[in-house]
mmCIF file of C-alpha atoms in Angstrom:
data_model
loop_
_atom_site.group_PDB
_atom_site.id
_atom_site.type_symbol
_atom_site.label_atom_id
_atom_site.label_comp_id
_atom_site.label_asym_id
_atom_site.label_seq_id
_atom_site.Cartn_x
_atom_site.Cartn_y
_atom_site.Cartn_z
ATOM 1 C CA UNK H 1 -93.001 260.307 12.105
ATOM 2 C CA UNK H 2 -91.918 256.610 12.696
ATOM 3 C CA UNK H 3 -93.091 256.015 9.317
ATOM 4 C CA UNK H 4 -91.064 258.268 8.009
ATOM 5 C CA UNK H 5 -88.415 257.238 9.796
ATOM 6 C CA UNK H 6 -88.783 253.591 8.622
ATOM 7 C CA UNK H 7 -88.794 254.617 5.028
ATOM 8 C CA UNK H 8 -85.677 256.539 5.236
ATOM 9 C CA UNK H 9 -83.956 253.821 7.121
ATOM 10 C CA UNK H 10 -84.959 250.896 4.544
ATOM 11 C CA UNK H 11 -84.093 253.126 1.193
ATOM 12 C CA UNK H 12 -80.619 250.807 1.819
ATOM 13 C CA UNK H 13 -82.461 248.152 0.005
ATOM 14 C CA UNK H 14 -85.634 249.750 -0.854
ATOM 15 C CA UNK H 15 -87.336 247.107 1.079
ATOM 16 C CA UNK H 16 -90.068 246.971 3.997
ATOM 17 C CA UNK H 17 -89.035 248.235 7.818
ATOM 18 C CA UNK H 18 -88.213 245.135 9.618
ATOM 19 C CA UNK H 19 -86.079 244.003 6.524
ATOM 20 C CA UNK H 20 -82.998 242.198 8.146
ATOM 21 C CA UNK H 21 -80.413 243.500 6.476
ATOM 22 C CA UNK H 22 -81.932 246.914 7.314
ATOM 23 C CA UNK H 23 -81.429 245.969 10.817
ATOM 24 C CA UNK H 24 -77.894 244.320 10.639
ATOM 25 C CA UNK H 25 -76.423 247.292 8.710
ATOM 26 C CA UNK H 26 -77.431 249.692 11.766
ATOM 27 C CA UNK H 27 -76.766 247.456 14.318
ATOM 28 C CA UNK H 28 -73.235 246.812 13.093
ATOM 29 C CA UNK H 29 -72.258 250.330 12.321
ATOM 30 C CA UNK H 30 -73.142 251.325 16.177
ATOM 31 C CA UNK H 31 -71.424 248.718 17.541
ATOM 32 C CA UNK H 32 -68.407 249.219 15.501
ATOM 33 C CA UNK H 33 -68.477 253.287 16.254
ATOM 34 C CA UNK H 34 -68.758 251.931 20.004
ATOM 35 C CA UNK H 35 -65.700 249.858 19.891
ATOM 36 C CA UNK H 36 -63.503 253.146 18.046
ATOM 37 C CA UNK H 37 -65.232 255.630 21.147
ATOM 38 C CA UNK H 38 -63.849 252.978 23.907
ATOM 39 C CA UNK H 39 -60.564 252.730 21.818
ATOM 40 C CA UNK H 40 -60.221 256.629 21.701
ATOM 41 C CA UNK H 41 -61.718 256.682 25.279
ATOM 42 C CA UNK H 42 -58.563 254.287 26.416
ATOM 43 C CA UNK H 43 -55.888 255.933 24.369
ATOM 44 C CA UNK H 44 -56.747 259.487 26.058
ATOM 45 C CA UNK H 45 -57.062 258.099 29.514
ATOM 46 C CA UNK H 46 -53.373 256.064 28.882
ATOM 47 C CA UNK H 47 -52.370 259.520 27.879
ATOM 48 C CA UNK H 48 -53.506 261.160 30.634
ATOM 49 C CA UNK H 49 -52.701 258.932 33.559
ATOM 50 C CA UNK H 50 -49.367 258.186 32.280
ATOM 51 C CA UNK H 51 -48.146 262.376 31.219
ATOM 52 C CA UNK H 52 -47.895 261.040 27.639
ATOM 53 C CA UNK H 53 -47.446 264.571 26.219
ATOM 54 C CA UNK H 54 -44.618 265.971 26.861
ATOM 55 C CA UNK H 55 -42.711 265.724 23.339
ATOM 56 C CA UNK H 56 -43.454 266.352 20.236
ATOM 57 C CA UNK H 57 -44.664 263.090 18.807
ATOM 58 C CA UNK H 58 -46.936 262.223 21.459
ATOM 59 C CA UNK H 59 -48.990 264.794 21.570
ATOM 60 C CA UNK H 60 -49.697 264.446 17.767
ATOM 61 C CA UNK H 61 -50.840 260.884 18.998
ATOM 62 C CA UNK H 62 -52.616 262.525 21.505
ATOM 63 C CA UNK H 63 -54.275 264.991 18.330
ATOM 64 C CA UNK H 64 -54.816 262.016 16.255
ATOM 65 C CA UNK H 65 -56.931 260.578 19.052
ATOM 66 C CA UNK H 66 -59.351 262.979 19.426
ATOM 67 C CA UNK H 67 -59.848 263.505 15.871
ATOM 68 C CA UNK H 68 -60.229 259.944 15.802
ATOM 69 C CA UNK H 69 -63.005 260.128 18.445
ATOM 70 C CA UNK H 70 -64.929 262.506 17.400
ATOM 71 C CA UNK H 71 -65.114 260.809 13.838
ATOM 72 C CA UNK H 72 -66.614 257.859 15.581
ATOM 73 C CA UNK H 73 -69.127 259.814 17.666
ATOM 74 C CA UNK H 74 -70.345 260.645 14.009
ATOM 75 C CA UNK H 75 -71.363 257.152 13.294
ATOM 76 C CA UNK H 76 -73.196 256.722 16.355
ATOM 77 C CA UNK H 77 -75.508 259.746 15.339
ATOM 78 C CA UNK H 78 -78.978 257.873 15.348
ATOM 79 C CA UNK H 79 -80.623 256.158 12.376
ATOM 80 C CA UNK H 80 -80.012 256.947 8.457
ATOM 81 C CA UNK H 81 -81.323 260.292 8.070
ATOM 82 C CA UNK H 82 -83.289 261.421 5.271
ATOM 83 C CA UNK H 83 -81.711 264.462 3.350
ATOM 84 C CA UNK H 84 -81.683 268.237 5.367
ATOM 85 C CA UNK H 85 -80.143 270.178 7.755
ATOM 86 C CA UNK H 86 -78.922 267.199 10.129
ATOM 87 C CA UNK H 87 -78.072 264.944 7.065
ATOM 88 C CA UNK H 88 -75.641 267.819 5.753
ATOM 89 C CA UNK H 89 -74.221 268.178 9.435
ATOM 90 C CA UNK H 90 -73.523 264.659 9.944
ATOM 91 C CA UNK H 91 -71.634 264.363 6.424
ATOM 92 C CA UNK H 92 -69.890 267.512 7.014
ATOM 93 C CA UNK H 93 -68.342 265.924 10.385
ATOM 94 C CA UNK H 94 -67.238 262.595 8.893
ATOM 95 C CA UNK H 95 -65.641 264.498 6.043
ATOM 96 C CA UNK H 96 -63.862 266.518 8.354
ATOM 97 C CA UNK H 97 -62.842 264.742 11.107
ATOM 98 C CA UNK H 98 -62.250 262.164 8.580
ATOM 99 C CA UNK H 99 -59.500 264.086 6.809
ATOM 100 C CA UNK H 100 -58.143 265.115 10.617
ATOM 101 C CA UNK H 101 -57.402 261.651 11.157
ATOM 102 C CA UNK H 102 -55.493 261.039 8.466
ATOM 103 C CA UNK H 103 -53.688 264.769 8.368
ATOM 104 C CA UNK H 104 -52.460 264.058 11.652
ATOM 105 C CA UNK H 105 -51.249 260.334 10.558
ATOM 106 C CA UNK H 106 -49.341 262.099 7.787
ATOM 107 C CA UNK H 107 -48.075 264.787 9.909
ATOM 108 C CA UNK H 108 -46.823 262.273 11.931
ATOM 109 C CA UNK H 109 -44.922 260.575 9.148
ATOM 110 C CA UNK H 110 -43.248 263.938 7.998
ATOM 111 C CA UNK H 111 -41.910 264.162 11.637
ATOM 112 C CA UNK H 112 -40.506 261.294 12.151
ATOM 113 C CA UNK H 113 -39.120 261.777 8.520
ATOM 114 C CA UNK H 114 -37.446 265.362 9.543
ATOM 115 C CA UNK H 115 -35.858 263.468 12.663
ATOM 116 C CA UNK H 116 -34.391 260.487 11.507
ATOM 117 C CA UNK H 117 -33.883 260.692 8.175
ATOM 118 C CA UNK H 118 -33.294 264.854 7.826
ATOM 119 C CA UNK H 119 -31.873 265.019 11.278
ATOM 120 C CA UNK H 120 -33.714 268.354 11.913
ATOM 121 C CA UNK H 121 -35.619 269.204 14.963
ATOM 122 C CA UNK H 122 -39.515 270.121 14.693
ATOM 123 C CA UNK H 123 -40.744 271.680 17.611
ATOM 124 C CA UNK H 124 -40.709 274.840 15.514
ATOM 125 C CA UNK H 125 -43.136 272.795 13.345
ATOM 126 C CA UNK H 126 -46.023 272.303 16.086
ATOM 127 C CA UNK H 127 -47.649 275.063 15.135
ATOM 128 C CA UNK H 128 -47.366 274.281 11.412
ATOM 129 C CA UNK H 129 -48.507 271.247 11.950
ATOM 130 C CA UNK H 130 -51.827 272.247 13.158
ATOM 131 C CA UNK H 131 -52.850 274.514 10.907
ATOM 132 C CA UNK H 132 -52.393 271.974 8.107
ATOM 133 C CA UNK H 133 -54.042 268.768 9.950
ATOM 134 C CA UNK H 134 -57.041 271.112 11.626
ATOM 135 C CA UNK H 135 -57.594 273.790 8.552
ATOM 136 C CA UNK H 136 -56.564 271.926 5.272
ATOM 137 C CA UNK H 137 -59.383 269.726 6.537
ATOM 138 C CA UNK H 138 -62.028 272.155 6.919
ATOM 139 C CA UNK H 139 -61.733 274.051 3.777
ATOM 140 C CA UNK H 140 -61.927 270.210 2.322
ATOM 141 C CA UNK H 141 -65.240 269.360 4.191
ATOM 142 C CA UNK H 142 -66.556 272.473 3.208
ATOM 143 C CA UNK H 143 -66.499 272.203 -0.713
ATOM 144 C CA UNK H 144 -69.327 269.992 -0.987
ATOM 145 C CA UNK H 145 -71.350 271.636 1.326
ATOM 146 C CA UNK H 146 -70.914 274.755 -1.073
ATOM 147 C CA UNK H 147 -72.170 272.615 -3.550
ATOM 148 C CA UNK H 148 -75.357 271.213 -1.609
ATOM 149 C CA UNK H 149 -73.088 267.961 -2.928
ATOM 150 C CA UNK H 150 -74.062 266.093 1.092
ATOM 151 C CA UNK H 151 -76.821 263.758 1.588
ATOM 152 C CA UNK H 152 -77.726 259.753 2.097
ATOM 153 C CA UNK H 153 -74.930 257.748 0.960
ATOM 154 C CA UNK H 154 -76.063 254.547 2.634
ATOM 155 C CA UNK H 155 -75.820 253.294 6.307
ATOM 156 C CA UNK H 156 -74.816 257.434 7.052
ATOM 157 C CA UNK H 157 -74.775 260.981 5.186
ATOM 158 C CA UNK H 158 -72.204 261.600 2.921
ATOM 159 C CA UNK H 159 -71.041 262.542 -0.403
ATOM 160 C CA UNK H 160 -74.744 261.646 -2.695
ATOM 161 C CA UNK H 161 -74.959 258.774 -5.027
ATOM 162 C CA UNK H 162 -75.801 261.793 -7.609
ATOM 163 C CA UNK H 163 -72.234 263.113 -7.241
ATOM 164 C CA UNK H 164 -69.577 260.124 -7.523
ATOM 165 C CA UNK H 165 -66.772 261.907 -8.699
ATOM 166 C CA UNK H 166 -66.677 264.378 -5.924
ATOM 167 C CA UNK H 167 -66.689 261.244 -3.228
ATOM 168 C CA UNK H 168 -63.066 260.150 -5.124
ATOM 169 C CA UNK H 169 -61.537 263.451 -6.084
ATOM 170 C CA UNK H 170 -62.468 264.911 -2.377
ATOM 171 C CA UNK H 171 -61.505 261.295 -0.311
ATOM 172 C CA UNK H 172 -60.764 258.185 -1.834
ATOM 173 C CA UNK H 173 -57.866 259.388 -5.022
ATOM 174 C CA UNK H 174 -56.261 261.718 -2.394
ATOM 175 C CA UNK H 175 -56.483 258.749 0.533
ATOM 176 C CA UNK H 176 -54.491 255.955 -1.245
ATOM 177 C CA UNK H 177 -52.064 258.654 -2.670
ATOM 178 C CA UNK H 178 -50.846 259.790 0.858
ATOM 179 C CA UNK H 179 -50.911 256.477 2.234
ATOM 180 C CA UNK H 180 -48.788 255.246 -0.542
ATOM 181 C CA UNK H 181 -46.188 258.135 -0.215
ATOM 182 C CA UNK H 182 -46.519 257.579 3.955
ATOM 183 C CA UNK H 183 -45.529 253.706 2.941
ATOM 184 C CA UNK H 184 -42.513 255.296 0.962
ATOM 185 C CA UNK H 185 -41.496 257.636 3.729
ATOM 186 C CA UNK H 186 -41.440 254.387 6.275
ATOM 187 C CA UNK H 187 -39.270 252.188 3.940
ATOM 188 C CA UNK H 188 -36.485 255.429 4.216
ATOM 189 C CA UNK H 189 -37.394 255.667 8.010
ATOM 190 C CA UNK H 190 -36.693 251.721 8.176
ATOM 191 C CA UNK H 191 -33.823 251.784 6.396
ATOM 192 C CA UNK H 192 -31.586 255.028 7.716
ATOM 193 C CA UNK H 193 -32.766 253.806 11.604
ATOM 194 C CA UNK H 194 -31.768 250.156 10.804
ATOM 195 C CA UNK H 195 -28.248 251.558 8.823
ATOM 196 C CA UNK H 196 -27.565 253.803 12.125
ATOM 197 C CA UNK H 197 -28.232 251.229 14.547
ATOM 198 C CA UNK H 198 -25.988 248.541 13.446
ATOM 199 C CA UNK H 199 -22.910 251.288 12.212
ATOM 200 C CA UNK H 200 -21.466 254.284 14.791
ATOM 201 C CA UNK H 201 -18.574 256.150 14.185
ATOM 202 C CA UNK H 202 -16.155 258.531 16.076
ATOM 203 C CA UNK H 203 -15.653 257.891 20.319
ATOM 204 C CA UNK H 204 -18.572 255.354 21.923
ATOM 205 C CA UNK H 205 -21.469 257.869 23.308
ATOM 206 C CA UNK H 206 -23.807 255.807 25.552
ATOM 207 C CA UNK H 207 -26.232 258.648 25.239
ATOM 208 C CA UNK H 208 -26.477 258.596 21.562
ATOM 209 C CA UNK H 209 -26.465 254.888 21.143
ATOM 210 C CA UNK H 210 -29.226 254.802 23.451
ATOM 211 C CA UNK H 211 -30.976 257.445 21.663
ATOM 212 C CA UNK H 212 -30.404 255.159 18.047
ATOM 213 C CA UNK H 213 -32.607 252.163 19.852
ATOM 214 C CA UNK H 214 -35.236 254.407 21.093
ATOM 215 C CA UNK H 215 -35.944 255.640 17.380
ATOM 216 C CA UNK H 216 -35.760 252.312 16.009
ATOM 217 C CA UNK H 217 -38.349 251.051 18.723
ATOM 218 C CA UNK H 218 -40.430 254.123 17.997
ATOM 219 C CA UNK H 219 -40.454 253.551 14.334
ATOM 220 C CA UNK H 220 -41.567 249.935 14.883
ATOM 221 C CA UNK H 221 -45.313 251.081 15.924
ATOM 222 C CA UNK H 222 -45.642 254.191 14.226
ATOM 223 C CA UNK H 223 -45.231 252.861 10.776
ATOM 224 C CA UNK H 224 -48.163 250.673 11.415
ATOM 225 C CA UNK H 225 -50.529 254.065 11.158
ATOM 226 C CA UNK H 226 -50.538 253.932 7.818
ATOM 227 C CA UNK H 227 -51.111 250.672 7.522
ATOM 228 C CA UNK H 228 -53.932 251.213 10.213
ATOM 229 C CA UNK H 229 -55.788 253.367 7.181
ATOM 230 C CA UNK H 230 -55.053 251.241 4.620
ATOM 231 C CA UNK H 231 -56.880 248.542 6.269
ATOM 232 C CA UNK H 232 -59.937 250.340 7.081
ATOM 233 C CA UNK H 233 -60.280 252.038 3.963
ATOM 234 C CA UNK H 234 -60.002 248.869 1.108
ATOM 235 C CA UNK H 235 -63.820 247.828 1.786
ATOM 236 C CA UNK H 236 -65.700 251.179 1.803
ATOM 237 C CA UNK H 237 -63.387 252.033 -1.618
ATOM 238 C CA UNK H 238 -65.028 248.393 -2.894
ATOM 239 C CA UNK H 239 -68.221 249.696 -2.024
ATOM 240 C CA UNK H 240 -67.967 252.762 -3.270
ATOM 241 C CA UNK H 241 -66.748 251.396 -6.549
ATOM 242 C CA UNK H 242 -69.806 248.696 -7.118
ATOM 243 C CA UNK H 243 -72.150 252.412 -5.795
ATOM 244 C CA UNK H 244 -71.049 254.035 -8.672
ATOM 245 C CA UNK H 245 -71.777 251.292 -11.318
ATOM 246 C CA UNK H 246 -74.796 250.034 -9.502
ATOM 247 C CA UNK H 247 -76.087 253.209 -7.516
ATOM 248 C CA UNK H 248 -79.328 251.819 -7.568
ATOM 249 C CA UNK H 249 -78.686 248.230 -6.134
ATOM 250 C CA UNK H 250 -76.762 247.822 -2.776
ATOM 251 C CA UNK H 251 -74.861 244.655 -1.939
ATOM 252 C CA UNK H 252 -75.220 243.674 1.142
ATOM 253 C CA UNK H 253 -72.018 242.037 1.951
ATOM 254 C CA UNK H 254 -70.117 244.582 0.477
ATOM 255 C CA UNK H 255 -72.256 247.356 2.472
ATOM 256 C CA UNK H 256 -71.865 244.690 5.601
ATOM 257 C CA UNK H 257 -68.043 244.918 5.340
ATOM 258 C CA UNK H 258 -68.127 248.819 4.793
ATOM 259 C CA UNK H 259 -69.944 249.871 8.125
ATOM 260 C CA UNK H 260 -67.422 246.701 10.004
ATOM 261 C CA UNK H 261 -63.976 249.146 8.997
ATOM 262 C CA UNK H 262 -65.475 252.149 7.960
ATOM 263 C CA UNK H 263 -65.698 253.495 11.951
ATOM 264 C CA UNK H 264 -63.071 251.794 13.369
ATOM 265 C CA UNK H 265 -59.919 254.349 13.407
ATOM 266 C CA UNK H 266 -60.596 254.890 16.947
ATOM 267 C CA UNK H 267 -60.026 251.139 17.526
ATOM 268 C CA UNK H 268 -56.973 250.272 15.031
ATOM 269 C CA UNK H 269 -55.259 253.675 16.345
ATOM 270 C CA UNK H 270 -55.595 252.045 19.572
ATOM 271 C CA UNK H 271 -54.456 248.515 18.827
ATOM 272 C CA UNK H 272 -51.342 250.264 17.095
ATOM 273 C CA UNK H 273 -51.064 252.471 20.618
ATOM 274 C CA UNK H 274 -50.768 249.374 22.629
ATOM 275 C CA UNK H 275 -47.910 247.963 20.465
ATOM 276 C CA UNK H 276 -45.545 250.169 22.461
ATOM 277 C CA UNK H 277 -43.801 248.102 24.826
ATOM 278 C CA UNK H 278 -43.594 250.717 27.125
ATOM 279 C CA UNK H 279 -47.029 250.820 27.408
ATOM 280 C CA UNK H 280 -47.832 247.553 27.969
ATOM 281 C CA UNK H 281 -45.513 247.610 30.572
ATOM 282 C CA UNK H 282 -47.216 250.446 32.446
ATOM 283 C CA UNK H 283 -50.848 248.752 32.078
ATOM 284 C CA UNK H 284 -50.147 246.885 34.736
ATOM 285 C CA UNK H 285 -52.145 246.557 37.789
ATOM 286 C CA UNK H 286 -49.678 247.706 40.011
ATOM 287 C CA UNK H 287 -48.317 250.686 37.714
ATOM 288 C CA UNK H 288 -51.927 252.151 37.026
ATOM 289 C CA UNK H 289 -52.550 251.988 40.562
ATOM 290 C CA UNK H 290 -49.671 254.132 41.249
ATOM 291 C CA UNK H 291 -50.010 256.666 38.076
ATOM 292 C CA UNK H 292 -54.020 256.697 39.662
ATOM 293 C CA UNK H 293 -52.739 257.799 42.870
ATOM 294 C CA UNK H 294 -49.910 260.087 41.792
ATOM 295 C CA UNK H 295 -52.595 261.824 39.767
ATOM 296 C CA UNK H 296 -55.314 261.826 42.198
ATOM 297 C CA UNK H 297 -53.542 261.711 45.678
ATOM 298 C CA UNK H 298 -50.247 263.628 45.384
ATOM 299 C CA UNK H 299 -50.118 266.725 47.877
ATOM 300 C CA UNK H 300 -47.076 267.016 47.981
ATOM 301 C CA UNK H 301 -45.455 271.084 47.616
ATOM 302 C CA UNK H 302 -42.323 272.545 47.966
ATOM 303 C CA UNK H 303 -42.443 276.091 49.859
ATOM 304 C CA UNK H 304 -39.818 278.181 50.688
ATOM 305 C CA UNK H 305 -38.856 278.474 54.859
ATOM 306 C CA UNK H 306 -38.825 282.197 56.288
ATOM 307 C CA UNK H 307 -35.788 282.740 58.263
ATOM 308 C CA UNK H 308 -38.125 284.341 60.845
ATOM 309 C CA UNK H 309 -40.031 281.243 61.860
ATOM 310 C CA UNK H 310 -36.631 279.328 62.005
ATOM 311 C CA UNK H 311 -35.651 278.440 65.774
ATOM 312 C CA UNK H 312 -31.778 278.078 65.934
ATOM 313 C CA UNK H 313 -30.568 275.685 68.599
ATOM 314 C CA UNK H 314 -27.298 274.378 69.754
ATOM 315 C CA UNK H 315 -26.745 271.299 72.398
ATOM 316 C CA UNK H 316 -25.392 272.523 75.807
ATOM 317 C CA UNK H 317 -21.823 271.062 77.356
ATOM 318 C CA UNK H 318 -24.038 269.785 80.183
ATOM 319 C CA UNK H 319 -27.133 268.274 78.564
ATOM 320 C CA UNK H 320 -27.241 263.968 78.456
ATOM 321 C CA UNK H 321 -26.313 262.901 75.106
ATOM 322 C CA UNK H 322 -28.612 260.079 76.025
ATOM 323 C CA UNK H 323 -31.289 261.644 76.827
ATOM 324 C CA UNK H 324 -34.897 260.848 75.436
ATOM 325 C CA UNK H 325 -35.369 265.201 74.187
ATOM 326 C CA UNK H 326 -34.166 264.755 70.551
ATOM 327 C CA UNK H 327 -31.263 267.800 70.852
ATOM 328 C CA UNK H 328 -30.367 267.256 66.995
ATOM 329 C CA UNK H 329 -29.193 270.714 65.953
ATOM 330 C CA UNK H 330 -31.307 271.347 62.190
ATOM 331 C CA UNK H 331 -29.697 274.757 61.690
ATOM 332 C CA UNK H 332 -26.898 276.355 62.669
ATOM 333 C CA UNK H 333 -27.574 280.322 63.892
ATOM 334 C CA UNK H 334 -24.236 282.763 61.606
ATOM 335 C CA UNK H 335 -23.591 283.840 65.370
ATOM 336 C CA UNK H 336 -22.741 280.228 66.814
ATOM 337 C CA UNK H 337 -19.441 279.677 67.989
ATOM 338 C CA UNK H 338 -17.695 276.243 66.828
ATOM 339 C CA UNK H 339 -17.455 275.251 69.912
ATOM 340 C CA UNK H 340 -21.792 276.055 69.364
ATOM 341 C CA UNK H 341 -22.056 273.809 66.860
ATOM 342 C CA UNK H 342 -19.801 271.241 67.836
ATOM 343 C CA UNK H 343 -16.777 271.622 65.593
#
């Protein structure tokens, strides 16, 4: 079995076991699915702690996230396998989860593009929105394994070195398309927020110029999303590219810089999270301490008194005003006098 095992995992450059490269390649692909889990792992406890769900747009984030995670748990799913039942599984998930990440990054885009720029509210959209970011992706994943089209693809399981034209008509074509529209959508977004914020019209409203600032502050981290992709997708498309004019000879640098950016959406989606200066602000010591114990520690409930239990009480003429009994009247009985309740 570890034989076998060795084989499969040195068919990256059809070398012995303890080839180096071998090594490095699976070394660096965990550790770089590690650092996206931790990333994910942070954005969903910052999330959490801090009620970062209420509207909208944050619980797309909060969507994006997990989709995010679970993509990275994929890499982190042992040595490469040889082809089979596990192999399929494990290309199935990255294609999927894959395509969640970036169906929520575009869904993202579209909203902010119906706000500013369309001036249209989406909450009647939520729904929408999931459908297309959790089911367009699944039908996509699914193709190939129709097809029996899954199996080694390098450091992981993918789409097979037998089948290039499925790994850019299913991925790589459709990625840079959407991210190049997404890039179009920001440069509107940019430009309407930017032309509001410096012009207003009609009587001052503090509530609506307020409201103008807070989109162009939102806009200034979310457009980095796409970037985000963009960034983590140019090396495996390089790759990719020399695979399917040299299928049988991998380069090792180019393979190297794949498995660096291939898993780390968890992490990039994070460093773009953090950009928010809100949420730097609230990483404080001091403010997690208190979001920790407001989540953790807060009792506090509000009940309703039964007029039953209620004890009414009024101060007698005679009593000491100085006396040490605390004679505060709390409630005042409907059959007190004025002169009863001191009026």
């Amino acid at each position: 079995m570890d034989s076998g095992a060795n084989v499969t995992r040195c068919t990256l450059f059809h070398t012995h076991s303890e080839d180096y490269r071998c090594v490095t390649i699976i070394t660096v692909k965990r550790a770089a699915a590690t650092f996206s889990v931790i990333g994910c792992i942070f954005m969903l406890f910052v999330i959490w702690i801090f009620h970062k769900y209420s509207s909208l747009a944050q619980k797309m984030i909060f969507c994006l996230t997990v989709a995010a995670l679970f993509d990275g748990m994929a890499y982190l799913m042992g040595e490469v396998l040889p082809d089979g039942i596990l192999c399929n599984f494990q290309a199935w998930w990255l294609t999927y989860f894959d395509w969640c990440s970036l169906a929520w990054v575009c869904c993202i885009t579209l909203n902010l593009y119906i706000n500013l720029v369309k001036e249209m509210r989406t909450e009647r959209f939520e729904i929408a929105y999931h459908i297309t970011a959790w089911g367009v992706p699944f039908c996509l994943s699914c193709l190939p394994l129709f097809g029996d089209y899954y199996g080694p693809a390098g450091a992981w399981c993918w789409i097979s070195n037998e089948h290039m034209a499925w790994r850019f008509g299913i991925w790589y074509i459709p990625l840079f398309i959407l991210i190049f529209l997404m890039m179009l959508c920001y440069s509107r977004i940019i430009y309407v927020a930017k032309k509001r914020a410096s012009t207003w019209s009609g009587t001052y409203n503090p509530n609506r110029e307020g409201s103008k600032i807070l989109l162009v502050e939102e806009v200034k981290h979310l457009k980095w999303y796409p970037c985000v992709y963009l960034a983590v997708s140019l090396f495996p498309l390089l790759n990719r590219i020399y695979n399917a004019f040299s299928p049988d000879n991998s380069n090792f640098t180019l393979m190297l810089l794949h498995v660096i950016t291939a898993p780390l959406h968890g992490l990039a989606n994070a460093f773009v999270f953090s950009l928010d200066n809100e949420t730097w602000n609230q990483l404080s010591p001091t403010a997690l301490q208190l979001a920790i114990q407001a989540r953790f520690c807060d009792t506090t409930t509000i009940k309703e008194y039964d007029s039953k239990h209620v004890r009414y009480t009024a101060q007698l003429e005679g009593e000491d005003s100085d006396s040490c009994e605390d004679t505060t009247v709390l409630f005042y009985s409907p059959n007190m006098t004025l002169k009863e309740r001191g009026l």
